[in-house]
Amino acid sequence: GQNIDQPTEMTATEGAIVQINCTYQTSGFNGLFWYQQHAGEAPTFLSYNVLDGLEEKGRFSSFLSRSKGYSYLLLKELQMKDSASYLCAVKDSNYQLIWGAGTKLIIKP
Amino acid sequence: GAVVSQHPSWVICKSGTSVKIECRSLDFQATTMFWYRQFPKQSLMLMATSNEGSKATYEQGVEKDKFLINHASLTLSTLTVTSAHPEDSSFYICSPDRGMNTEAFFGQGTRLTVV
């Protein structure tokens, strides 16, 4: 079967750095996505990785290792508004998105 | 990004009634629409894929007679939850397919509560 694993919940301090890990086992790979989802809202796109390496976008960076089936989302200079769930999703060989359950990030002052 | 309008954003209905959820893509023509359901603290689960002018494809375990999908035009897809029960209470989200190598965009989501 296909599955994506992420920690259920993480806590970090305002101004600090946090890394959210994601491991995946899918039938084929056509890209990995990270989304942010605030409570009661739809997910919003953060980043996309299809090749190995690091993609940087402002305070957010995402890393991919296809050989290890592993990705992480790095959030720097944390702000209170970053409190949300972060979803990892992979497009499989059929280009269907397979979703992780999300990591709830709690930011403390 | 794509502009997707989903209505209503929340709805409370009585058990046994039906609820229609609309999803409109406002700035492009969506041949295919994905419908997801998300229970609290769980991942997005694909329910069905609707295609303009043809029958929807339902995921295993999703009752097609209970979740009626209509995709009559390239800008509008609807999901009707028929004879709703409390266990149907969930967050329903639509997402138009914009191609293989593009990120997904979503409607605002509909919080359905069946009492």
JSON list of C-alpha atoms in Angstrom, two decimals:
[
{"chain": "A", "resi": 1, "resn": "GLY", "atom": "CA", "xyz": [0.00, 0.00, 0.00]},
{"chain": "A", "resi": 2, "resn": "GLN", "atom": "CA", "xyz": [0.90, 3.62, -0.17]},
{"chain": "A", "resi": 3, "resn": "ASN", "atom": "CA", "xyz": [1.60, 5.65, 2.92]},
{"chain": "A", "resi": 4, "resn": "ILE", "atom": "CA", "xyz": [3.07, 8.90, 4.05]},
{"chain": "A", "resi": 5, "resn": "ASP", "atom": "CA", "xyz": [4.32, 9.41, 7.59]},
{"chain": "A", "resi": 6, "resn": "GLN", "atom": "CA", "xyz": [4.68, 12.68, 9.45]},
{"chain": "A", "resi": 7, "resn": "PRO", "atom": "CA", "xyz": [4.84, 13.47, 13.16]},
{"chain": "A", "resi": 8, "resn": "THR", "atom": "CA", "xyz": [1.41, 14.20, 14.57]},
{"chain": "A", "resi": 9, "resn": "GLU", "atom": "CA", "xyz": [2.36, 17.31, 16.50]},
{"chain": "A", "resi": 10, "resn": "MET", "atom": "CA", "xyz": [5.37, 19.54, 17.12]},
{"chain": "A", "resi": 11, "resn": "THR", "atom": "CA", "xyz": [5.97, 22.53, 19.35]},
{"chain": "A", "resi": 12, "resn": "ALA", "atom": "CA", "xyz": [8.43, 25.34, 18.74]},
{"chain": "A", "resi": 13, "resn": "THR", "atom": "CA", "xyz": [9.20, 28.80, 20.03]},
{"chain": "A", "resi": 14, "resn": "GLU", "atom": "CA", "xyz": [8.56, 32.06, 18.23]},
{"chain": "A", "resi": 15, "resn": "GLY", "atom": "CA", "xyz": [11.68, 33.18, 16.38]},
{"chain": "A", "resi": 16, "resn": "ALA", "atom": "CA", "xyz": [13.21, 29.71, 16.34]},
{"chain": "A", "resi": 17, "resn": "ILE", "atom": "CA", "xyz": [13.65, 27.13, 13.56]},
{"chain": "A", "resi": 18, "resn": "VAL", "atom": "CA", "xyz": [11.66, 23.92, 13.16]},
{"chain": "A", "resi": 19, "resn": "GLN", "atom": "CA", "xyz": [12.04, 20.97, 10.81]},
{"chain": "A", "resi": 20, "resn": "ILE", "atom": "CA", "xyz": [9.05, 18.81, 9.92]},
{"chain": "A", "resi": 21, "resn": "ASN", "atom": "CA", "xyz": [9.95, 15.43, 8.46]},
{"chain": "A", "resi": 22, "resn": "CYS", "atom": "CA", "xyz": [8.01, 13.34, 5.98]},
{"chain": "A", "resi": 23, "resn": "THR", "atom": "CA", "xyz": [8.74, 9.81, 4.78]},
{"chain": "A", "resi": 24, "resn": "TYR", "atom": "CA", "xyz": [6.83, 8.19, 1.98]},
{"chain": "A", "resi": 25, "resn": "GLN", "atom": "CA", "xyz": [6.28, 4.86, 0.29]},
{"chain": "A", "resi": 26, "resn": "THR", "atom": "CA", "xyz": [4.32, 5.21, -2.92]},
{"chain": "A", "resi": 27, "resn": "SER", "atom": "CA", "xyz": [3.86, 3.42, -6.20]},
{"chain": "A", "resi": 28, "resn": "GLY", "atom": "CA", "xyz": [5.93, 5.75, -8.31]},
{"chain": "A", "resi": 29, "resn": "PHE", "atom": "CA", "xyz": [6.94, 9.32, -7.66]},
{"chain": "A", "resi": 30, "resn": "ASN", "atom": "CA", "xyz": [6.04, 12.46, -9.56]},
{"chain": "A", "resi": 31, "resn": "GLY", "atom": "CA", "xyz": [6.78, 15.13, -7.04]},
{"chain": "A", "resi": 32, "resn": "LEU", "atom": "CA", "xyz": [6.35, 15.98, -3.38]},
{"chain": "A", "resi": 33, "resn": "PHE", "atom": "CA", "xyz": [4.32, 18.91, -2.11]},
{"chain": "A", "resi": 34, "resn": "TRP", "atom": "CA", "xyz": [4.05, 20.72, 1.18]},
{"chain": "A", "resi": 35, "resn": "TYR", "atom": "CA", "xyz": [0.88, 22.53, 2.16]},
{"chain": "A", "resi": 36, "resn": "GLN", "atom": "CA", "xyz": [-0.11, 24.67, 5.10]},
{"chain": "A", "resi": 37, "resn": "GLN", "atom": "CA", "xyz": [-3.60, 24.26, 6.54]},
{"chain": "A", "resi": 38, "resn": "HIS", "atom": "CA", "xyz": [-5.07, 26.48, 9.21]},
{"chain": "A", "resi": 39, "resn": "ALA", "atom": "CA", "xyz": [-7.92, 25.07, 11.27]},
{"chain": "A", "resi": 40, "resn": "GLY", "atom": "CA", "xyz": [-11.19, 25.10, 9.37]},
{"chain": "A", "resi": 41, "resn": "GLU", "atom": "CA", "xyz": [-9.58, 26.20, 6.12]},
{"chain": "A", "resi": 42, "resn": "ALA", "atom": "CA", "xyz": [-8.46, 24.52, 2.93]},
{"chain": "A", "resi": 43, "resn": "PRO", "atom": "CA", "xyz": [-4.75, 23.77, 2.40]},
{"chain": "A", "resi": 44, "resn": "THR", "atom": "CA", "xyz": [-2.54, 26.35, 0.70]},
{"chain": "A", "resi": 45, "resn": "PHE", "atom": "CA", "xyz": [0.50, 25.45, -1.38]},
{"chain": "A", "resi": 46, "resn": "LEU", "atom": "CA", "xyz": [3.95, 26.02, 0.10]},
{"chain": "A", "resi": 47, "resn": "SER", "atom": "CA", "xyz": [6.53, 24.12, -1.94]},
{"chain": "A", "resi": 48, "resn": "TYR", "atom": "CA", "xyz": [7.20, 21.50, -4.58]},
{"chain": "A", "resi": 49, "resn": "ASN", "atom": "CA", "xyz": [10.19, 19.16, -4.94]},
{"chain": "A", "resi": 50, "resn": "VAL", "atom": "CA", "xyz": [10.69, 16.72, -7.78]},
{"chain": "A", "resi": 51, "resn": "LEU", "atom": "CA", "xyz": [14.50, 16.54, -7.85]},
{"chain": "A", "resi": 52, "resn": "ASP", "atom": "CA", "xyz": [16.80, 15.84, -4.92]},
{"chain": "A", "resi": 53, "resn": "GLY", "atom": "CA", "xyz": [17.98, 18.82, -3.00]},
{"chain": "A", "resi": 54, "resn": "LEU", "atom": "CA", "xyz": [16.83, 21.92, -1.25]},
{"chain": "A", "resi": 55, "resn": "GLU", "atom": "CA", "xyz": [14.26, 24.42, -2.48]},
{"chain": "A", "resi": 56, "resn": "GLU", "atom": "CA", "xyz": [14.25, 27.72, -0.65]},
{"chain": "A", "resi": 57, "resn": "LYS", "atom": "CA", "xyz": [11.38, 30.16, -0.60]},
{"chain": "A", "resi": 58, "resn": "GLY", "atom": "CA", "xyz": [11.71, 32.94, 1.91]},
{"chain": "A", "resi": 59, "resn": "ARG", "atom": "CA", "xyz": [11.44, 31.63, 5.47]},
{"chain": "A", "resi": 60, "resn": "PHE", "atom": "CA", "xyz": [10.42, 28.21, 4.21]},
{"chain": "A", "resi": 61, "resn": "SER", "atom": "CA", "xyz": [12.68, 25.57, 2.64]},
{"chain": "A", "resi": 62, "resn": "SER", "atom": "CA", "xyz": [11.92, 22.04, 1.55]},
{"chain": "A", "resi": 63, "resn": "PHE", "atom": "CA", "xyz": [14.36, 19.19, 1.01]},
{"chain": "A", "resi": 64, "resn": "LEU", "atom": "CA", "xyz": [13.95, 15.95, -0.91]},
{"chain": "A", "resi": 65, "resn": "SER", "atom": "CA", "xyz": [15.88, 12.68, -1.08]},
{"chain": "A", "resi": 66, "resn": "ARG", "atom": "CA", "xyz": [14.17, 10.33, -3.49]},
{"chain": "A", "resi": 67, "resn": "SER", "atom": "CA", "xyz": [16.48, 7.42, -2.70]},
{"chain": "A", "resi": 68, "resn": "LYS", "atom": "CA", "xyz": [15.51, 7.63, 0.95]},
{"chain": "A", "resi": 69, "resn": "GLY", "atom": "CA", "xyz": [11.84, 8.44, 0.38]},
{"chain": "A", "resi": 70, "resn": "TYR", "atom": "CA", "xyz": [12.33, 11.43, 2.65]},
{"chain": "A", "resi": 71, "resn": "SER", "atom": "CA", "xyz": [11.55, 15.10, 2.74]},
{"chain": "A", "resi": 72, "resn": "TYR", "atom": "CA", "xyz": [11.55, 17.85, 5.29]},
{"chain": "A", "resi": 73, "resn": "LEU", "atom": "CA", "xyz": [10.05, 21.29, 5.56]},
{"chain": "A", "resi": 74, "resn": "LEU", "atom": "CA", "xyz": [12.20, 23.84, 7.36]},
{"chain": "A", "resi": 75, "resn": "LEU", "atom": "CA", "xyz": [10.59, 26.92, 8.83]},
{"chain": "A", "resi": 76, "resn": "LYS", "atom": "CA", "xyz": [12.84, 29.74, 10.02]},
{"chain": "A", "resi": 77, "resn": "GLU", "atom": "CA", "xyz": [12.17, 32.81, 12.14]},
{"chain": "A", "resi": 78, "resn": "LEU", "atom": "CA", "xyz": [8.93, 31.31, 13.35]},
{"chain": "A", "resi": 79, "resn": "GLN", "atom": "CA", "xyz": [5.97, 33.61, 13.78]},
{"chain": "A", "resi": 80, "resn": "MET", "atom": "CA", "xyz": [2.78, 33.01, 15.72]},
{"chain": "A", "resi": 81, "resn": "LYS", "atom": "CA", "xyz": [0.84, 32.93, 12.44]},
{"chain": "A", "resi": 82, "resn": "ASP", "atom": "CA", "xyz": [2.83, 29.84, 11.43]},
{"chain": "A", "resi": 83, "resn": "SER", "atom": "CA", "xyz": [0.77, 27.83, 13.90]},
{"chain": "A", "resi": 84, "resn": "ALA", "atom": "CA", "xyz": [-1.06, 25.45, 11.57]},
{"chain": "A", "resi": 85, "resn": "SER", "atom": "CA", "xyz": [-1.01, 21.93, 10.22]},
{"chain": "A", "resi": 86, "resn": "TYR", "atom": "CA", "xyz": [1.58, 21.11, 7.57]},
{"chain": "A", "resi": 87, "resn": "LEU", "atom": "CA", "xyz": [0.65, 18.46, 5.05]},
{"chain": "A", "resi": 88, "resn": "CYS", "atom": "CA", "xyz": [3.06, 16.41, 3.00]},
{"chain": "A", "resi": 89, "resn": "ALA", "atom": "CA", "xyz": [1.68, 14.99, -0.25]},
{"chain": "A", "resi": 90, "resn": "VAL", "atom": "CA", "xyz": [3.19, 12.88, -3.03]},
{"chain": "A", "resi": 91, "resn": "LYS", "atom": "CA", "xyz": [2.02, 12.42, -6.60]},
{"chain": "A", "resi": 92, "resn": "ASP", "atom": "CA", "xyz": [2.23, 8.74, -7.47]},
{"chain": "A", "resi": 93, "resn": "SER", "atom": "CA", "xyz": [2.77, 7.06, -10.83]},
{"chain": "A", "resi": 94, "resn": "ASN", "atom": "CA", "xyz": [-0.81, 7.95, -11.83]},
{"chain": "A", "resi": 95, "resn": "TYR", "atom": "CA", "xyz": [-0.27, 11.58, -10.78]},
{"chain": "A", "resi": 96, "resn": "GLN", "atom": "CA", "xyz": [-2.73, 11.07, -7.96]},
{"chain": "A", "resi": 97, "resn": "LEU", "atom": "CA", "xyz": [-1.98, 12.98, -4.79]},
{"chain": "A", "resi": 98, "resn": "ILE", "atom": "CA", "xyz": [-1.40, 10.84, -1.71]},
{"chain": "A", "resi": 99, "resn": "TRP", "atom": "CA", "xyz": [-1.71, 12.85, 1.49]},
{"chain": "A", "resi": 100, "resn": "GLY", "atom": "CA", "xyz": [-0.06, 12.55, 4.86]},
{"chain": "A", "resi": 101, "resn": "ALA", "atom": "CA", "xyz": [-2.19, 13.14, 7.96]},
{"chain": "A", "resi": 102, "resn": "GLY", "atom": "CA", "xyz": [-0.44, 16.41, 8.64]},
{"chain": "A", "resi": 103, "resn": "THR", "atom": "CA", "xyz": [1.75, 17.75, 11.42]},
{"chain": "A", "resi": 104, "resn": "LYS", "atom": "CA", "xyz": [0.15, 20.20, 13.81]},
{"chain": "A", "resi": 105, "resn": "LEU", "atom": "CA", "xyz": [2.70, 22.89, 14.63]},
{"chain": "A", "resi": 106, "resn": "ILE", "atom": "CA", "xyz": [2.22, 24.83, 17.83]},
{"chain": "A", "resi": 107, "resn": "ILE", "atom": "CA", "xyz": [4.20, 28.05, 18.22]},
{"chain": "A", "resi": 108, "resn": "LYS", "atom": "CA", "xyz": [4.76, 29.35, 21.73]},
{"chain": "A", "resi": 109, "resn": "PRO", "atom": "CA", "xyz": [5.80, 32.92, 22.53]},
{"chain": "B", "resi": 1, "resn": "GLY", "atom": "CA", "xyz": [-2.85, 30.65, -8.31]},
{"chain": "B", "resi": 2, "resn": "ALA", "atom": "CA", "xyz": [-6.17, 29.34, -9.46]},
{"chain": "B", "resi": 3, "resn": "VAL", "atom": "CA", "xyz": [-9.33, 30.89, -8.13]},
{"chain": "B", "resi": 4, "resn": "VAL", "atom": "CA", "xyz": [-11.76, 28.31, -6.84]},
{"chain": "B", "resi": 5, "resn": "SER", "atom": "CA", "xyz": [-15.03, 29.25, -5.18]},
{"chain": "B", "resi": 6, "resn": "GLN", "atom": "CA", "xyz": [-16.80, 26.71, -2.99]},
{"chain": "B", "resi": 7, "resn": "HIS", "atom": "CA", "xyz": [-20.17, 27.21, -1.32]},
{"chain": "B", "resi": 8, "resn": "PRO", "atom": "CA", "xyz": [-21.47, 26.99, 1.28]},
{"chain": "B", "resi": 9, "resn": "SER", "atom": "CA", "xyz": [-18.53, 27.34, 3.65]},
{"chain": "B", "resi": 10, "resn": "TRP", "atom": "CA", "xyz": [-20.50, 25.68, 6.40]},
{"chain": "B", "resi": 11, "resn": "VAL", "atom": "CA", "xyz": [-23.88, 24.01, 6.71]},
{"chain": "B", "resi": 12, "resn": "ILE", "atom": "CA", "xyz": [-25.87, 22.33, 9.45]},
{"chain": "B", "resi": 13, "resn": "CYS", "atom": "CA", "xyz": [-28.60, 19.96, 8.37]},
{"chain": "B", "resi": 14, "resn": "LYS", "atom": "CA", "xyz": [-30.95, 17.47, 9.90]},
{"chain": "B", "resi": 15, "resn": "SER", "atom": "CA", "xyz": [-30.34, 13.77, 9.56]},
{"chain": "B", "resi": 16, "resn": "GLY", "atom": "CA", "xyz": [-32.05, 12.38, 6.48]},
{"chain": "B", "resi": 17, "resn": "THR", "atom": "CA", "xyz": [-31.91, 15.57, 4.43]},
{"chain": "B", "resi": 18, "resn": "SER", "atom": "CA", "xyz": [-29.71, 16.32, 1.43]},
{"chain": "B", "resi": 19, "resn": "VAL", "atom": "CA", "xyz": [-27.04, 18.97, 1.05]},
{"chain": "B", "resi": 20, "resn": "LYS", "atom": "CA", "xyz": [-25.56, 20.33, -2.16]},
{"chain": "B", "resi": 21, "resn": "ILE", "atom": "CA", "xyz": [-22.05, 21.74, -2.29]},
{"chain": "B", "resi": 22, "resn": "GLU", "atom": "CA", "xyz": [-20.96, 23.83, -5.29]},
{"chain": "B", "resi": 23, "resn": "CYS", "atom": "CA", "xyz": [-17.47, 24.32, -6.57]},
{"chain": "B", "resi": 24, "resn": "ARG", "atom": "CA", "xyz": [-16.67, 26.85, -9.27]},
{"chain": "B", "resi": 25, "resn": "SER", "atom": "CA", "xyz": [-13.36, 27.44, -11.00]},
{"chain": "B", "resi": 26, "resn": "LEU", "atom": "CA", "xyz": [-13.39, 31.13, -11.78]},
{"chain": "B", "resi": 27, "resn": "ASP", "atom": "CA", "xyz": [-10.32, 31.69, -13.91]},
{"chain": "B", "resi": 28, "resn": "PHE", "atom": "CA", "xyz": [-9.89, 28.52, -15.96]},
{"chain": "B", "resi": 29, "resn": "GLN", "atom": "CA", "xyz": [-11.86, 25.61, -17.36]},
{"chain": "B", "resi": 30, "resn": "ALA", "atom": "CA", "xyz": [-11.71, 22.53, -15.16]},
{"chain": "B", "resi": 31, "resn": "THR", "atom": "CA", "xyz": [-12.26, 19.34, -17.11]},
{"chain": "B", "resi": 32, "resn": "THR", "atom": "CA", "xyz": [-11.65, 17.32, -13.97]},
{"chain": "B", "resi": 33, "resn": "MET", "atom": "CA", "xyz": [-12.54, 18.08, -10.35]},
{"chain": "B", "resi": 34, "resn": "PHE", "atom": "CA", "xyz": [-11.34, 16.20, -7.30]},
{"chain": "B", "resi": 35, "resn": "TRP", "atom": "CA", "xyz": [-13.58, 15.94, -4.25]},
{"chain": "B", "resi": 36, "resn": "TYR", "atom": "CA", "xyz": [-11.96, 15.31, -0.88]},
{"chain": "B", "resi": 37, "resn": "ARG", "atom": "CA", "xyz": [-13.24, 14.65, 2.60]},
{"chain": "B", "resi": 38, "resn": "GLN", "atom": "CA", "xyz": [-11.27, 15.36, 5.76]},
{"chain": "B", "resi": 39, "resn": "PHE", "atom": "CA", "xyz": [-12.22, 14.16, 9.21]},
{"chain": "B", "resi": 40, "resn": "PRO", "atom": "CA", "xyz": [-10.69, 15.89, 12.25]},
{"chain": "B", "resi": 41, "resn": "LYS", "atom": "CA", "xyz": [-6.97, 15.25, 12.67]},
{"chain": "B", "resi": 42, "resn": "GLN", "atom": "CA", "xyz": [-6.91, 13.06, 9.57]},
{"chain": "B", "resi": 43, "resn": "SER", "atom": "CA", "xyz": [-5.53, 13.45, 6.10]},
{"chain": "B", "resi": 44, "resn": "LEU", "atom": "CA", "xyz": [-7.40, 14.50, 3.01]},
{"chain": "B", "resi": 45, "resn": "MET", "atom": "CA", "xyz": [-9.13, 11.48, 1.51]},
{"chain": "B", "resi": 46, "resn": "LEU", "atom": "CA", "xyz": [-10.06, 11.49, -2.15]},
{"chain": "B", "resi": 47, "resn": "MET", "atom": "CA", "xyz": [-13.72, 10.61, -2.51]},
{"chain": "B", "resi": 48, "resn": "ALA", "atom": "CA", "xyz": [-14.27, 10.91, -6.22]},
{"chain": "B", "resi": 49, "resn": "THR", "atom": "CA", "xyz": [-13.07, 12.43, -9.44]},
{"chain": "B", "resi": 50, "resn": "SER", "atom": "CA", "xyz": [-15.61, 14.18, -11.60]},
{"chain": "B", "resi": 51, "resn": "ASN", "atom": "CA", "xyz": [-15.19, 14.73, -15.31]},
{"chain": "B", "resi": 52, "resn": "GLU", "atom": "CA", "xyz": [-17.10, 17.27, -17.32]},
{"chain": "B", "resi": 53, "resn": "GLY", "atom": "CA", "xyz": [-19.84, 15.62, -19.31]},
{"chain": "B", "resi": 54, "resn": "SER", "atom": "CA", "xyz": [-19.29, 12.10, -18.01]},
{"chain": "B", "resi": 55, "resn": "LYS", "atom": "CA", "xyz": [-19.82, 10.00, -14.91]},
{"chain": "B", "resi": 56, "resn": "ALA", "atom": "CA", "xyz": [-17.67, 10.50, -11.87]},
{"chain": "B", "resi": 57, "resn": "THR", "atom": "CA", "xyz": [-15.16, 7.94, -10.68]},
{"chain": "B", "resi": 58, "resn": "TYR", "atom": "CA", "xyz": [-15.55, 7.00, -7.04]},
{"chain": "B", "resi": 59, "resn": "GLU", "atom": "CA", "xyz": [-12.86, 5.72, -4.70]},
{"chain": "B", "resi": 60, "resn": "GLN", "atom": "CA", "xyz": [-13.28, 2.39, -3.01]},
{"chain": "B", "resi": 61, "resn": "GLY", "atom": "CA", "xyz": [-15.68, 2.57, -0.10]},
{"chain": "B", "resi": 62, "resn": "VAL", "atom": "CA", "xyz": [-17.44, 5.73, -1.26]},
{"chain": "B", "resi": 63, "resn": "GLU", "atom": "CA", "xyz": [-21.11, 5.19, -2.08]},
{"chain": "B", "resi": 64, "resn": "LYS", "atom": "CA", "xyz": [-21.91, 6.73, -5.43]},
{"chain": "B", "resi": 65, "resn": "ASP", "atom": "CA", "xyz": [-25.64, 6.77, -4.71]},
{"chain": "B", "resi": 66, "resn": "LYS", "atom": "CA", "xyz": [-25.08, 8.68, -1.52]},
{"chain": "B", "resi": 67, "resn": "PHE", "atom": "CA", "xyz": [-22.57, 11.21, -2.81]},
{"chain": "B", "resi": 68, "resn": "LEU", "atom": "CA", "xyz": [-23.95, 12.44, -6.10]},
{"chain": "B", "resi": 69, "resn": "ILE", "atom": "CA", "xyz": [-21.53, 14.35, -8.27]},
{"chain": "B", "resi": 70, "resn": "ASN", "atom": "CA", "xyz": [-22.48, 16.46, -11.24]},
{"chain": "B", "resi": 71, "resn": "HIS", "atom": "CA", "xyz": [-19.97, 18.16, -13.51]},
{"chain": "B", "resi": 72, "resn": "ALA", "atom": "CA", "xyz": [-22.21, 19.71, -16.12]},
{"chain": "B", "resi": 73, "resn": "SER", "atom": "CA", "xyz": [-19.89, 22.49, -17.22]},
{"chain": "B", "resi": 74, "resn": "LEU", "atom": "CA", "xyz": [-16.20, 23.31, -17.29]},
{"chain": "B", "resi": 75, "resn": "THR", "atom": "CA", "xyz": [-16.60, 25.79, -14.47]},
{"chain": "B", "resi": 76, "resn": "LEU", "atom": "CA", "xyz": [-19.02, 24.07, -12.10]},
{"chain": "B", "resi": 77, "resn": "SER", "atom": "CA", "xyz": [-19.01, 20.78, -10.23]},
{"chain": "B", "resi": 78, "resn": "THR", "atom": "CA", "xyz": [-21.45, 19.88, -7.46]},
{"chain": "B", "resi": 79, "resn": "LEU", "atom": "CA", "xyz": [-21.44, 17.28, -4.71]},
{"chain": "B", "resi": 80, "resn": "THR", "atom": "CA", "xyz": [-24.76, 16.33, -3.13]},
{"chain": "B", "resi": 81, "resn": "VAL", "atom": "CA", "xyz": [-24.76, 14.41, 0.10]},
{"chain": "B", "resi": 82, "resn": "THR", "atom": "CA", "xyz": [-28.08, 12.56, 0.08]},
{"chain": "B", "resi": 83, "resn": "SER", "atom": "CA", "xyz": [-29.88, 11.30, 3.16]},
{"chain": "B", "resi": 84, "resn": "ALA", "atom": "CA", "xyz": [-27.15, 12.70, 5.35]},
{"chain": "B", "resi": 85, "resn": "HIS", "atom": "CA", "xyz": [-26.30, 11.04, 8.64]},
{"chain": "B", "resi": 86, "resn": "PRO", "atom": "CA", "xyz": [-24.18, 12.30, 11.56]},
{"chain": "B", "resi": 87, "resn": "GLU", "atom": "CA", "xyz": [-21.24, 10.17, 10.39]},
{"chain": "B", "resi": 88, "resn": "ASP", "atom": "CA", "xyz": [-21.20, 12.22, 7.19]},
{"chain": "B", "resi": 89, "resn": "SER", "atom": "CA", "xyz": [-20.22, 15.26, 9.23]},
{"chain": "B", "resi": 90, "resn": "SER", "atom": "CA", "xyz": [-16.87, 16.28, 7.83]},
{"chain": "B", "resi": 91, "resn": "PHE", "atom": "CA", "xyz": [-14.92, 18.91, 5.91]},
{"chain": "B", "resi": 92, "resn": "TYR", "atom": "CA", "xyz": [-15.49, 18.59, 2.16]},
{"chain": "B", "resi": 93, "resn": "ILE", "atom": "CA", "xyz": [-13.04, 20.24, -0.24]},
{"chain": "B", "resi": 94, "resn": "CYS", "atom": "CA", "xyz": [-12.96, 20.48, -4.02]},
{"chain": "B", "resi": 95, "resn": "SER", "atom": "CA", "xyz": [-9.84, 20.80, -6.12]},
{"chain": "B", "resi": 96, "resn": "PRO", "atom": "CA", "xyz": [-9.79, 21.31, -9.89]},
{"chain": "B", "resi": 97, "resn": "ASP", "atom": "CA", "xyz": [-7.20, 19.35, -11.83]},
{"chain": "B", "resi": 98, "resn": "ARG", "atom": "CA", "xyz": [-4.78, 21.75, -13.48]},
{"chain": "B", "resi": 99, "resn": "GLY", "atom": "CA", "xyz": [-2.35, 19.23, -14.91]},
{"chain": "B", "resi": 100, "resn": "MET", "atom": "CA", "xyz": [0.12, 16.58, -13.95]},
{"chain": "B", "resi": 101, "resn": "ASN", "atom": "CA", "xyz": [3.01, 18.72, -12.77]},
{"chain": "B", "resi": 102, "resn": "THR", "atom": "CA", "xyz": [1.18, 21.55, -11.08]},
{"chain": "B", "resi": 103, "resn": "GLU", "atom": "CA", "xyz": [0.31, 22.05, -7.47]},
{"chain": "B", "resi": 104, "resn": "ALA", "atom": "CA", "xyz": [-3.25, 21.53, -6.28]},
{"chain": "B", "resi": 105, "resn": "PHE", "atom": "CA", "xyz": [-5.55, 24.44, -5.55]},
{"chain": "B", "resi": 106, "resn": "PHE", "atom": "CA", "xyz": [-8.58, 24.11, -3.39]},
{"chain": "B", "resi": 107, "resn": "GLY", "atom": "CA", "xyz": [-11.94, 25.61, -2.77]},
{"chain": "B", "resi": 108, "resn": "GLN", "atom": "CA", "xyz": [-12.49, 27.13, 0.64]},
{"chain": "B", "resi": 109, "resn": "GLY", "atom": "CA", "xyz": [-14.00, 23.91, 1.94]},
{"chain": "B", "resi": 110, "resn": "THR", "atom": "CA", "xyz": [-17.43, 23.13, 3.36]},
{"chain": "B", "resi": 111, "resn": "ARG", "atom": "CA", "xyz": [-17.89, 22.18, 6.99]},
{"chain": "B", "resi": 112, "resn": "LEU", "atom": "CA", "xyz": [-20.92, 19.87, 7.09]},
{"chain": "B", "resi": 113, "resn": "THR", "atom": "CA", "xyz": [-22.54, 19.08, 10.40]},
{"chain": "B", "resi": 114, "resn": "VAL", "atom": "CA", "xyz": [-25.44, 16.63, 10.44]},
{"chain": "B", "resi": 115, "resn": "VAL", "atom": "CA", "xyz": [-27.56, 16.68, 13.57]}
]
